[in-house]
Short mmCIF file of C-alpha atoms in Angstrom, two decimals:
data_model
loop_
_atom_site.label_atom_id
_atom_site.label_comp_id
_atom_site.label_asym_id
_atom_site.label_seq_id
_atom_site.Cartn_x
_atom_site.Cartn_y
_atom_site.Cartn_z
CA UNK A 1312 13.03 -30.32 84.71
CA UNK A 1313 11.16 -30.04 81.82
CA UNK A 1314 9.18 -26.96 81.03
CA UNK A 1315 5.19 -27.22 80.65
CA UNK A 1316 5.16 -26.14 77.54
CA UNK A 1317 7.41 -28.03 75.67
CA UNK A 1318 4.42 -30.86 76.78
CA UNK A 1319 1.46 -28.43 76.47
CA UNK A 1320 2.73 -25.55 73.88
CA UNK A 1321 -1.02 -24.22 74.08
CA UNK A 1322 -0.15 -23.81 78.02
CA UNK A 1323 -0.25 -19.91 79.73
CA UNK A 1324 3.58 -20.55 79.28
CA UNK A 1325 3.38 -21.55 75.43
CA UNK A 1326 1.24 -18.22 74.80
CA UNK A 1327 3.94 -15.94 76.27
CA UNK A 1328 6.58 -17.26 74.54
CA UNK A 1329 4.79 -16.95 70.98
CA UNK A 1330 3.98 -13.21 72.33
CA UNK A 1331 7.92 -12.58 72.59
CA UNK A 1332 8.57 -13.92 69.95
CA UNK A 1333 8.87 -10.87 67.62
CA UNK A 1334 8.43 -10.63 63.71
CA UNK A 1335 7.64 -13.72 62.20
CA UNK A 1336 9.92 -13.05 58.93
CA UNK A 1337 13.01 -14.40 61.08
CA UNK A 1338 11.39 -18.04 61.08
CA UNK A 1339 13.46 -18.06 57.76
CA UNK A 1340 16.70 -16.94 59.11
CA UNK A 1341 19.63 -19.05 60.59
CA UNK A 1342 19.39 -19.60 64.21
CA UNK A 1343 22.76 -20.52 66.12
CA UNK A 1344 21.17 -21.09 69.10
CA UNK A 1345 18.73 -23.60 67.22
CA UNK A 1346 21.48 -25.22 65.65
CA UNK A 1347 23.90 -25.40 68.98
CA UNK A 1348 21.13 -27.25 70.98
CA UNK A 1349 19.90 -29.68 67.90
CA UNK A 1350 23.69 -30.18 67.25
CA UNK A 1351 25.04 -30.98 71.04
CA UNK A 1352 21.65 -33.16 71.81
CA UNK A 1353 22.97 -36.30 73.25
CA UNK A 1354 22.44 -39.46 71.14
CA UNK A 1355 21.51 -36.91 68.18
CA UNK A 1356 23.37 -38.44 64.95
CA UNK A 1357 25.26 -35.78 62.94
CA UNK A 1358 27.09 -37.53 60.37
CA UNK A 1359 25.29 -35.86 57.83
CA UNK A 1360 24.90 -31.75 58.19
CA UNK A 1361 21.42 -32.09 56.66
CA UNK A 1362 19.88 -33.57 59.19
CA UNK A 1363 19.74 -30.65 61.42
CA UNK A 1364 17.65 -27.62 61.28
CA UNK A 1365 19.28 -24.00 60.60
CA UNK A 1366 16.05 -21.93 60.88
CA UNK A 1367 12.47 -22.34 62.67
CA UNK A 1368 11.16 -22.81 59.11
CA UNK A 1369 13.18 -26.15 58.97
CA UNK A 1370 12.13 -26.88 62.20
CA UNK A 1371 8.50 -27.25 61.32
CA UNK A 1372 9.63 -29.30 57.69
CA UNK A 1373 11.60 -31.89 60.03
CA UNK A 1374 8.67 -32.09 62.32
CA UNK A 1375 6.35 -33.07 59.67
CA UNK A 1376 9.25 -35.38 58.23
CA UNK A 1377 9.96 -37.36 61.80
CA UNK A 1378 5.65 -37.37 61.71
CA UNK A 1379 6.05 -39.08 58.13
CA UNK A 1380 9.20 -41.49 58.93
CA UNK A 1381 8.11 -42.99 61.80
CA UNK A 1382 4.96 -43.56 60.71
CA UNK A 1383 5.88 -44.85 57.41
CA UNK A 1384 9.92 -46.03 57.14
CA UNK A 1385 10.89 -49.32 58.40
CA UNK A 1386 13.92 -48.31 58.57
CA UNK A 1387 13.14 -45.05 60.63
CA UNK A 1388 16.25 -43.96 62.61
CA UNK A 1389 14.95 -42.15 65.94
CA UNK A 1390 18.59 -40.54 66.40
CA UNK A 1391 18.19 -38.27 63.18
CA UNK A 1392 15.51 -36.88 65.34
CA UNK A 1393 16.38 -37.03 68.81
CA UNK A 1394 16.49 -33.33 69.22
CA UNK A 1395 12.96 -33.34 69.23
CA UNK A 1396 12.94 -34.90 72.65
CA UNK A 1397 15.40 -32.32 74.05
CA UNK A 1398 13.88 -30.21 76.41
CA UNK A 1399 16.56 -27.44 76.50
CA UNK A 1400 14.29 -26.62 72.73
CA UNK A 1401 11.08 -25.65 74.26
CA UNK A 1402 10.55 -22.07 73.18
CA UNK A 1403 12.03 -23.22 69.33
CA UNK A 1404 9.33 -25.80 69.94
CA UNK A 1405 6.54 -23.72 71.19
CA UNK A 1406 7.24 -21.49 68.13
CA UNK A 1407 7.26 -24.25 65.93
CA UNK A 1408 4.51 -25.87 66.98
CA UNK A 1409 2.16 -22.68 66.47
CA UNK A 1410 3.81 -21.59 63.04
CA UNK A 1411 2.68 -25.07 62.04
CA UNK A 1412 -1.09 -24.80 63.44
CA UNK A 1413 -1.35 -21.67 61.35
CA UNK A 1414 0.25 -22.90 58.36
CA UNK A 1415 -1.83 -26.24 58.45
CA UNK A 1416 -5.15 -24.37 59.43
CA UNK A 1417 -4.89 -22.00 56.26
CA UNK A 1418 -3.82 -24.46 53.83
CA UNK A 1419 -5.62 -27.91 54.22
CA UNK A 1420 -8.85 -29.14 55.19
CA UNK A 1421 -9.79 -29.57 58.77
CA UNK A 1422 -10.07 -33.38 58.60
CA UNK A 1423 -7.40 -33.72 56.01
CA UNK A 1424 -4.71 -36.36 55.81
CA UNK A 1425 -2.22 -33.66 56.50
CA UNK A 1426 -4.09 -32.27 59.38
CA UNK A 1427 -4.60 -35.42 60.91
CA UNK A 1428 -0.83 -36.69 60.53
CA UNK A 1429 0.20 -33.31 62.51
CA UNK A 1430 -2.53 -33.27 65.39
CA UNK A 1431 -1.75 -37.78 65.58
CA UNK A 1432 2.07 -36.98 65.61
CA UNK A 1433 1.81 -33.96 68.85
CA UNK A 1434 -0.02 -36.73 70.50
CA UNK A 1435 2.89 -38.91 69.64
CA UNK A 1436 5.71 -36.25 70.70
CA UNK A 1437 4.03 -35.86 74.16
CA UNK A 1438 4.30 -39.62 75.18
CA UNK A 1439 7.65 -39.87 74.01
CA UNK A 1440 9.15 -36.25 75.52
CA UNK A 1441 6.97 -37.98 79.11
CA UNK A 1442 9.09 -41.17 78.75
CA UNK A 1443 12.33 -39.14 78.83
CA UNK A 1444 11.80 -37.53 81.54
CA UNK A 1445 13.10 -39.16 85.05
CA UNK A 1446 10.29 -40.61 87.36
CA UNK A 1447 9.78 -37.95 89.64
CA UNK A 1448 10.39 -34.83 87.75
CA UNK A 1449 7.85 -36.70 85.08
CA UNK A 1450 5.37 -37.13 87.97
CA UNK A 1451 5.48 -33.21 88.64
CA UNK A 1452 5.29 -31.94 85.43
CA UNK A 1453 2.04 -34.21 84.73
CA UNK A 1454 0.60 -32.29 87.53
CA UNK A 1455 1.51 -29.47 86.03
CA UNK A 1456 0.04 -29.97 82.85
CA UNK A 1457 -2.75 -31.63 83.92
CA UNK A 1458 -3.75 -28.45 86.67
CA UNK A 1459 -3.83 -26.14 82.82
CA UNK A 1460 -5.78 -28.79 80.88
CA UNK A 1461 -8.73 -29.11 83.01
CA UNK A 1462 -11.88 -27.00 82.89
CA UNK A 1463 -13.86 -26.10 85.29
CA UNK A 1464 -11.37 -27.49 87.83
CA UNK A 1465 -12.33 -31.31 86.28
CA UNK A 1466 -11.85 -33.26 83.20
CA UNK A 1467 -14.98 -35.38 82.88
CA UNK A 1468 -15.31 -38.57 80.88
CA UNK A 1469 -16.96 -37.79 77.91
CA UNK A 1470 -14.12 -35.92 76.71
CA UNK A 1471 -12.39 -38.96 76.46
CA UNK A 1472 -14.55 -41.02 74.09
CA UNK A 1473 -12.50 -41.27 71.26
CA UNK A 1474 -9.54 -42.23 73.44
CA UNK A 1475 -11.87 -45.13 74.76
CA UNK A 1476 -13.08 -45.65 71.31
CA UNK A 1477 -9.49 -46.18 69.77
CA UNK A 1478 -9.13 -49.16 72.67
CA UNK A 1479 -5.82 -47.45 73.71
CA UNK A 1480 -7.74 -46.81 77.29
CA UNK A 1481 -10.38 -48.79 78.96
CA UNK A 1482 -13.22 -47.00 81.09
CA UNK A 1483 -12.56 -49.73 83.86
CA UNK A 1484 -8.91 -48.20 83.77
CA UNK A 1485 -10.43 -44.80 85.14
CA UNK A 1486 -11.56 -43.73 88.48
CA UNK A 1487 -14.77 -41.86 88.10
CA UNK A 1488 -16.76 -39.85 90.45
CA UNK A 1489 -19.71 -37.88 89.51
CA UNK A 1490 -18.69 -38.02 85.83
CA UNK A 1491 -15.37 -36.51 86.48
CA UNK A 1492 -11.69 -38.51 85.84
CA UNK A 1493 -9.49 -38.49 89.21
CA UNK A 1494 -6.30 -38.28 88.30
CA UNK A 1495 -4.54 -36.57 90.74
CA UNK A 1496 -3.57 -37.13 94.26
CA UNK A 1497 -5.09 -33.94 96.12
CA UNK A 1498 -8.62 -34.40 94.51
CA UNK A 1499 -8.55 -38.36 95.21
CA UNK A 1500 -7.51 -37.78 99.11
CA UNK A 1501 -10.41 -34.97 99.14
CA UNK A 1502 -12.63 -36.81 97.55
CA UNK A 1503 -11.96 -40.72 98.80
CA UNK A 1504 -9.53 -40.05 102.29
CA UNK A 1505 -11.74 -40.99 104.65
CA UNK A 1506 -13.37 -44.14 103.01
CA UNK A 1507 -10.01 -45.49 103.81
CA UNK A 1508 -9.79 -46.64 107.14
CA UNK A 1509 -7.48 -49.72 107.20
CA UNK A 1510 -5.00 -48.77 104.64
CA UNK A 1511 -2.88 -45.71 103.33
CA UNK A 1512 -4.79 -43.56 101.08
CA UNK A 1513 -2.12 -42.65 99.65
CA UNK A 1514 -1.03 -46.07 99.05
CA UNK A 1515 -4.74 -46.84 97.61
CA UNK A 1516 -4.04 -43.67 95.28
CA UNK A 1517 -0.72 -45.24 93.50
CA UNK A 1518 -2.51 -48.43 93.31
CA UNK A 1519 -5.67 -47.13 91.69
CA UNK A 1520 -4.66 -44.68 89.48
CA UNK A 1521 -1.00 -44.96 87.89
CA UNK A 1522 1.34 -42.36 85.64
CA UNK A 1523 0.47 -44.57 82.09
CA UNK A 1524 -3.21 -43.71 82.56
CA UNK A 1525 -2.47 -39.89 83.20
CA UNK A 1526 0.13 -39.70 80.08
CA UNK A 1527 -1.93 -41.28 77.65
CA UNK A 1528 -4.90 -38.78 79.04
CA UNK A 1529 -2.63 -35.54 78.33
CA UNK A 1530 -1.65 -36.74 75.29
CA UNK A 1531 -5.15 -37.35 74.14
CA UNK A 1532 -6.49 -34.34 75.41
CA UNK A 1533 -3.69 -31.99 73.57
CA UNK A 1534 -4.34 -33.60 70.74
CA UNK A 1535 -8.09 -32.38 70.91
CA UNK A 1536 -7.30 -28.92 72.39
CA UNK A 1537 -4.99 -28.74 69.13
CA UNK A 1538 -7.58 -29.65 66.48
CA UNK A 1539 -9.69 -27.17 68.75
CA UNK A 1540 -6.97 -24.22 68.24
CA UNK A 1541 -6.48 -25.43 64.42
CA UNK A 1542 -10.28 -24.86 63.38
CA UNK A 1543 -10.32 -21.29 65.37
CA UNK A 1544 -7.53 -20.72 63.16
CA UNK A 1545 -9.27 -21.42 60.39
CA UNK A 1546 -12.10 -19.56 61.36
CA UNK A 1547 -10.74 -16.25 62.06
CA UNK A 1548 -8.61 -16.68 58.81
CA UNK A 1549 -12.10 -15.70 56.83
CA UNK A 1550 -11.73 -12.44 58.84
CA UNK A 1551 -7.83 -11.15 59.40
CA UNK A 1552 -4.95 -11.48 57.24
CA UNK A 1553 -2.61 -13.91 57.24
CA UNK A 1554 1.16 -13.36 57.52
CA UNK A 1555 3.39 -14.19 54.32
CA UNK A 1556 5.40 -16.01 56.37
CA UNK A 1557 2.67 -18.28 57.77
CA UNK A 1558 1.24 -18.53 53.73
CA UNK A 1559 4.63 -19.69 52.65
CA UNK A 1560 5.12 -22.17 55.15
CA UNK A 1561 1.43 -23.71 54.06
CA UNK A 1562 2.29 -23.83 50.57
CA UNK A 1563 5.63 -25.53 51.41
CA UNK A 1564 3.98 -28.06 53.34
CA UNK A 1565 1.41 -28.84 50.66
CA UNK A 1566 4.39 -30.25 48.15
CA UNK A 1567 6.56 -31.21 51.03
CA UNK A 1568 3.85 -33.81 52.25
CA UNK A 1569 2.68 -35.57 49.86
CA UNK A 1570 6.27 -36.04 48.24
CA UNK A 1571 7.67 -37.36 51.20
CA UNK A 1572 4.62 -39.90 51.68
CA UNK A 1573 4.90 -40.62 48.23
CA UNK A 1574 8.68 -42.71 48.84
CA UNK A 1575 7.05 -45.53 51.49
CA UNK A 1576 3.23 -45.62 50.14
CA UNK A 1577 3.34 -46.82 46.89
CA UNK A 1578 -0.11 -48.48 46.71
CA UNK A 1579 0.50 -51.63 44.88
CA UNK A 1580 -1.94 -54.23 44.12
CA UNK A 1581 -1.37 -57.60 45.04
CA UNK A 1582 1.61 -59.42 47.54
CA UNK A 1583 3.68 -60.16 44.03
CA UNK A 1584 4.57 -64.01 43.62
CA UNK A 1585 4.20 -65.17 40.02
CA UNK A 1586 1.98 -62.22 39.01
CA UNK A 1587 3.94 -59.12 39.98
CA UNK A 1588 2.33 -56.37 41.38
CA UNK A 1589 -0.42 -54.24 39.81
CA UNK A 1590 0.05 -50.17 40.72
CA UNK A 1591 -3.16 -48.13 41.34
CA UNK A 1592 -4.34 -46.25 38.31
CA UNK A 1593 -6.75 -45.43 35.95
CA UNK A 1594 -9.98 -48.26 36.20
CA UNK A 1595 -10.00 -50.44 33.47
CA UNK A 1596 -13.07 -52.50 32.98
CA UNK A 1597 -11.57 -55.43 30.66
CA UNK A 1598 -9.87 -56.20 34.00
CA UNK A 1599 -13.19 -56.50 35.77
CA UNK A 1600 -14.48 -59.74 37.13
CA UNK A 1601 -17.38 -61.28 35.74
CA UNK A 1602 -19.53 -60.28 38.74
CA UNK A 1603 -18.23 -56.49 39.03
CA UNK A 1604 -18.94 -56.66 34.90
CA UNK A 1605 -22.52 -57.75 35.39
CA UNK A 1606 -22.98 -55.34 38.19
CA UNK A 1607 -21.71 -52.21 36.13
CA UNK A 1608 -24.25 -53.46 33.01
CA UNK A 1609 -27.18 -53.34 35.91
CA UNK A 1610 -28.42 -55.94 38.37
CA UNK A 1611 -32.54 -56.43 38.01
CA UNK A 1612 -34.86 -56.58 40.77
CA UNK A 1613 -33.93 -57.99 43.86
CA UNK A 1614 -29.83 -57.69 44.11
CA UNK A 1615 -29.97 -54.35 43.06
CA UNK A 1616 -28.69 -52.77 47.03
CA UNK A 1617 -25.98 -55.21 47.81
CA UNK A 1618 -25.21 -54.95 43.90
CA UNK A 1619 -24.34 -51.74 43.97
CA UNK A 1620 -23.63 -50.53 47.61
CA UNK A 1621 -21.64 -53.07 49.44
CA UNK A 1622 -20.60 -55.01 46.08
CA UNK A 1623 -19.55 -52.39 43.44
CA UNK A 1624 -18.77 -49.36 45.65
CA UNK A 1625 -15.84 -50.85 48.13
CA UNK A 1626 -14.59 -52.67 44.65
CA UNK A 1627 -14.32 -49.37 42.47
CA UNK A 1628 -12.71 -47.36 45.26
CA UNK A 1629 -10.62 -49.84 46.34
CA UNK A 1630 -9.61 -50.64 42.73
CA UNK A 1631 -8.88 -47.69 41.61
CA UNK A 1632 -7.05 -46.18 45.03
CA UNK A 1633 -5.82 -48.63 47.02
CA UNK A 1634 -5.84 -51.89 45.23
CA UNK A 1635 -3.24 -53.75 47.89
CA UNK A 1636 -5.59 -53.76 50.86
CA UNK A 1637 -5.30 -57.14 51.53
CA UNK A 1638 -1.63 -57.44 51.12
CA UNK A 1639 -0.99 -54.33 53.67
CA UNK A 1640 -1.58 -54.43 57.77
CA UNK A 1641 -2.79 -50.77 57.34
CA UNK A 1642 -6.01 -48.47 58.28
CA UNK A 1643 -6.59 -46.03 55.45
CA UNK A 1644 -9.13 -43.34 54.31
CA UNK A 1645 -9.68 -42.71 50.98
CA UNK A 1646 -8.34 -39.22 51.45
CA UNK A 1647 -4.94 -40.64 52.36
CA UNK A 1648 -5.11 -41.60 48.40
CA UNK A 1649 -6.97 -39.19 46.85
CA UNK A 1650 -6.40 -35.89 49.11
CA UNK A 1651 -8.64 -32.96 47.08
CA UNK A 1652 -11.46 -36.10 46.34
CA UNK A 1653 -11.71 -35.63 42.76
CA UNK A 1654 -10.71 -39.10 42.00
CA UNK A 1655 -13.68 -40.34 44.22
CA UNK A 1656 -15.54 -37.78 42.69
CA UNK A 1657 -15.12 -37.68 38.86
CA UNK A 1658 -13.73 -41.75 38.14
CA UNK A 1659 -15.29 -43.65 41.11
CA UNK A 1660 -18.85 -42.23 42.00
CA UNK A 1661 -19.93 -41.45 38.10
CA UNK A 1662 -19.02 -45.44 37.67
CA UNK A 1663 -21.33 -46.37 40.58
CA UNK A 1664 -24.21 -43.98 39.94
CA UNK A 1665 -24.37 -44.91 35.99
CA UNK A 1666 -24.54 -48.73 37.25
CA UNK A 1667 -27.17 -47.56 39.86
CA UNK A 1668 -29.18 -46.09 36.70
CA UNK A 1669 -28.48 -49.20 34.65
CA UNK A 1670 -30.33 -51.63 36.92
CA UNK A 1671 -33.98 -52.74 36.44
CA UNK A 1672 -35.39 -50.17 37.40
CA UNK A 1673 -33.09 -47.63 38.31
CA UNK A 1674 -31.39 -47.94 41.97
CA UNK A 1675 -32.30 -44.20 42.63
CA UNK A 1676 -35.95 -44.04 41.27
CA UNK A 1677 -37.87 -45.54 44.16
CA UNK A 1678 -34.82 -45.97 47.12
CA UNK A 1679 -32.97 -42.44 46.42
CA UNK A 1680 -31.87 -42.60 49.91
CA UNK A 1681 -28.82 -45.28 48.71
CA UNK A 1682 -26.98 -42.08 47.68
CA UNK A 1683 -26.48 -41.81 51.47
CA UNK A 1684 -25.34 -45.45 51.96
CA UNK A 1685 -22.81 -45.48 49.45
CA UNK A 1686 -21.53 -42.21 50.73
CA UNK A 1687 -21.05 -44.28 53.88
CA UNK A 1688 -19.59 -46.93 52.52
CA UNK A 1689 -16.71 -44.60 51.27
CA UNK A 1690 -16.03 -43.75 54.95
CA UNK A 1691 -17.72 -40.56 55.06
CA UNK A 1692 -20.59 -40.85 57.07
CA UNK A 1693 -24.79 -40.23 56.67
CA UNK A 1694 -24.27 -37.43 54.37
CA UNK A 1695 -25.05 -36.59 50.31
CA UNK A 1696 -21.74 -35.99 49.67
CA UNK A 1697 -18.14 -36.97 49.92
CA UNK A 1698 -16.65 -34.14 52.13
CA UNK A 1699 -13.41 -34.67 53.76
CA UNK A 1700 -14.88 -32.81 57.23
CA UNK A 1701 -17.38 -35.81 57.52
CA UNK A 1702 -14.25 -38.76 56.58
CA UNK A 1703 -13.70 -41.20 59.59
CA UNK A 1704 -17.65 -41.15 60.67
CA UNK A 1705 -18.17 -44.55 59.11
CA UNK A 1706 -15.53 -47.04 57.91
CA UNK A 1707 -14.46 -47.40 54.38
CA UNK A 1708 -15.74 -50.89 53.65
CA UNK A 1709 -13.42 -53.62 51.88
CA UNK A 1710 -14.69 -55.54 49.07
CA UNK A 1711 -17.03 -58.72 49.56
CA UNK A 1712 -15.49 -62.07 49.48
CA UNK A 1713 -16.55 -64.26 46.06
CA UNK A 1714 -17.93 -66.37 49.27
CA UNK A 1715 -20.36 -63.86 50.27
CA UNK A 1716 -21.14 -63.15 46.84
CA UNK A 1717 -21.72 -66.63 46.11
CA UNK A 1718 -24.85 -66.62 49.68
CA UNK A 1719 -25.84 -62.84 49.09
CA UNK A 1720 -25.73 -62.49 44.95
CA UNK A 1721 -25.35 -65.94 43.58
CA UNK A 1722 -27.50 -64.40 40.59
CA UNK A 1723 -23.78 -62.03 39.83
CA UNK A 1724 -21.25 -65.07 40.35
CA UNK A 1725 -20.26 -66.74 37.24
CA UNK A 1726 -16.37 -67.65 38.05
CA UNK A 1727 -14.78 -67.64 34.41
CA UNK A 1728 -11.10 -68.63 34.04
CA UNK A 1729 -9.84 -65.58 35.52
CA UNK A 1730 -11.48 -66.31 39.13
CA UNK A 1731 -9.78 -69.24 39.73
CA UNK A 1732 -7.69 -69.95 42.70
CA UNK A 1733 -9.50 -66.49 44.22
CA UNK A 1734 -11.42 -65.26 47.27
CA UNK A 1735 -11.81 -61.65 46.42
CA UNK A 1736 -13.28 -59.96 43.46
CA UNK A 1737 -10.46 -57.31 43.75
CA UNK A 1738 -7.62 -60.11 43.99
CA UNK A 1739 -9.19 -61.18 40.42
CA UNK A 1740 -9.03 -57.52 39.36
CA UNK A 1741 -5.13 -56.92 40.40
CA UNK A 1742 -3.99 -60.26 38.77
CA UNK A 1743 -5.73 -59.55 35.84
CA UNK A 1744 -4.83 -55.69 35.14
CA UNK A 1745 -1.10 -57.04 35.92
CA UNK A 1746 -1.55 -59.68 32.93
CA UNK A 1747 -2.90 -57.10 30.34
CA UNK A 1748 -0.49 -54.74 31.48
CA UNK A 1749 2.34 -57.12 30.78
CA UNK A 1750 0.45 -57.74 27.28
CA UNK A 1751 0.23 -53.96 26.26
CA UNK A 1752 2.36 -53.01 23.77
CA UNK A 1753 5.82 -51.36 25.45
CA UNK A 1754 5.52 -47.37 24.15
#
């Protein structure tokens, strides 16, 4: 059977193995006994030596690379990986998974793209260890896990929103009593036995409440009790010092991450056809539509808001970052783009607040609170300022249809040649840029 914590690594059992470990310098020394289990994992390809891990330092790359390829390649090839499911590597994993919450907490951001793609990917890894594991040994080890995980003896709804929020549960899926989730059988018999007169309560207890519901809860709650042990981390790092070993593996993963995202997210404009495709970059204004071009010179009296928040904000970022939105089926933040924010803060914002001054009279002079909403608008929430601790509190808005433009702004709408055939300021944008681009001069 499976061992706790290669499901929970922050179980009592996770914490004495990272306690036995010993010096932390060996994380960058060959490990036969790493290598023997990775290597004899059934299904595990080995065709090419590469693919497995000789140390506990390559351990943590490949777990940050399987994070990456399966949530980016198309062509992602589980078998490269399928150690990572094999339970027989729970204390490499438990060893792993902490060097990695250090290394993480002391080198990026707390609501960074990086930390986000290792606490989304443990969730991940939970589920899929749970699937492997045969029906009734699985049912056990839940228990297990889920007997650690509660506090207070309970686990009570409202630390599931954001599971309910992401839609992957449904509060009518849980059984609730007094605010707290039953989940397992001994609490529902002592709580709900003898309201059963007619049928098995035990029966009623497999009917009610089944194994999916209870995974997808562990997993979620890991997750949080990881971001948890992540910000301590962080914390305490103001105060002690941190192990070399722990700094090099942070400074690894900062070049290690975004080069391996960089070979599936290319962030092209446009879905090609006749036109090509138009690569983020650098703005360039001759490519601007003729409303964006009227909004940047400064909208009078009257348009000035929807001008400049909903209008000219989502356009610039989107522009300038992420210009293939609508040829792309995914949910991104504009840190996933611009990491460190000093795109959004030195191209995209200066463009937007020198059109907000530009407008008749100045967007800012008498409604200074619109600072806020296009903060918003960017995806990170009621605040001043971008920071990338308040991204995912509001939504990154896309850019306004030339439809809506044409009912909310019909003062800004003056199609020219270059908006014909389009819905979508931005699609006008990318087809253009891709024309004067192709007109340049070649260097």
């Amino acid at each position: 059977m499976a061992e706790v914590s290669f499901i929970n690594p922050l179980s009592d059992e996770g914490r004495s193995i990272i306690r036995e470990y010993g010096d932390l310098n060996q994380i960058f020394d060959v490990d036969e006994s790493l290598i023997d289990i990775c290597t004899h994992t059934l299904n595990q390809r080995i065709s090419d030596d590469a693919l497995i891990p000789k140390s506990y330092a390559e351990l943590a790359m490949k777990r940050i690379q399987w994070a990456i390829e399966k949530k980016n390649n198309k062509n992602f090839t589980q078998a490269e990986f399928e150690y990572l499911a094999n339970g027989d590597l729970f204390k490499q994993d438990v060893v792993t998974f902490h060097i990695l919450c250090q290394a993480i907490a002391i080198q990026f951001n707390t609501g960074s793209r990086e930390t986000r793609l290792f606490i989304e990917s443990q969730g991940t890894l939970i589920l899929e260890r749970l699937a492997k594991i045969p029906p009734m040994a699985r049912a056990d080890i839940i228990d297990e896990v889920l007997d650690e995980i509660k506090t207070d003896g309970a686990i009570h709804w409202k630390s599931l929103r954001d599971i309910v929020a992401s839609k992957k549960l449904k509060l009518t899926d849980l059984l609730i009593d007094d605010g707290d989730i039953i989940l397992q059988q001994e609490d529902f018999l002592y709580r709900f036995g003898d309201e059963f007169t007619d049928r098995s309560p035990e029966r009623m207890y497999n009917i009610l409440i089944g194994d999916s519901v209870k995974e997808q809860i562990i997993s979620r709650l890991i997750m949080q009790k990881t971001e948890e042990y992540i910000n301590r981390i962080k914390e305490m790092s103001q105060r002690i010092e941190i192990h070399p070993a722990i700094i090099k593996i942070g400074e690894d993963l900062k070049e290690f991450i975004p080069e391996e995202i960089s070979k599936y997210n290319q962030y092209y404009a446009g879905s090609g056809g006749i036109y090509g495709s138009v690569q983020a970059g650098k703005l360039n204004p001759d490519a601007f539509p003729p409303c964006i071009k009227a909004t940047v010179e400064g909208v009078s009296s009257g348009g000035r808001n929807d001008a400049i928040v909903l209008l000219l904000t989502s356009f610039a970022s989107y522009a300038r970052l992420y210009p293939r939105i609508f040829a792309s089926d995914e949910t991104v933040k504009v840190s996933d783009m611009d990491p460190d924010l000093s795109i959004t803060e030195n191209e995209i914002l200066p463009l937007i607040f020198d059109a907000a001054d530009n407008c008749t009279p100045p967007l800012f002079d008498d409604q200074p609170q619109e600072k806020i909403n296009i903060i918003s608008k960017l995806g990170f929430g009621m605040h001043e300022r971008v920071d990338i601790n308040h991204e995912g509190e509001t939504k990154w808005y896309t850019p306004m249809s030339c439809e809506k433009i044409k009912i909310y702004l019909p003062n800004l709408c003056h199609p020219d040649k270059s908006c014909k055939g389009i819905n979508n300021p931005l699609s006008c944008y990318g087809r253009k840029k891709y024309q004067l681009d192709q007109e340049a001069p070649k260097e």
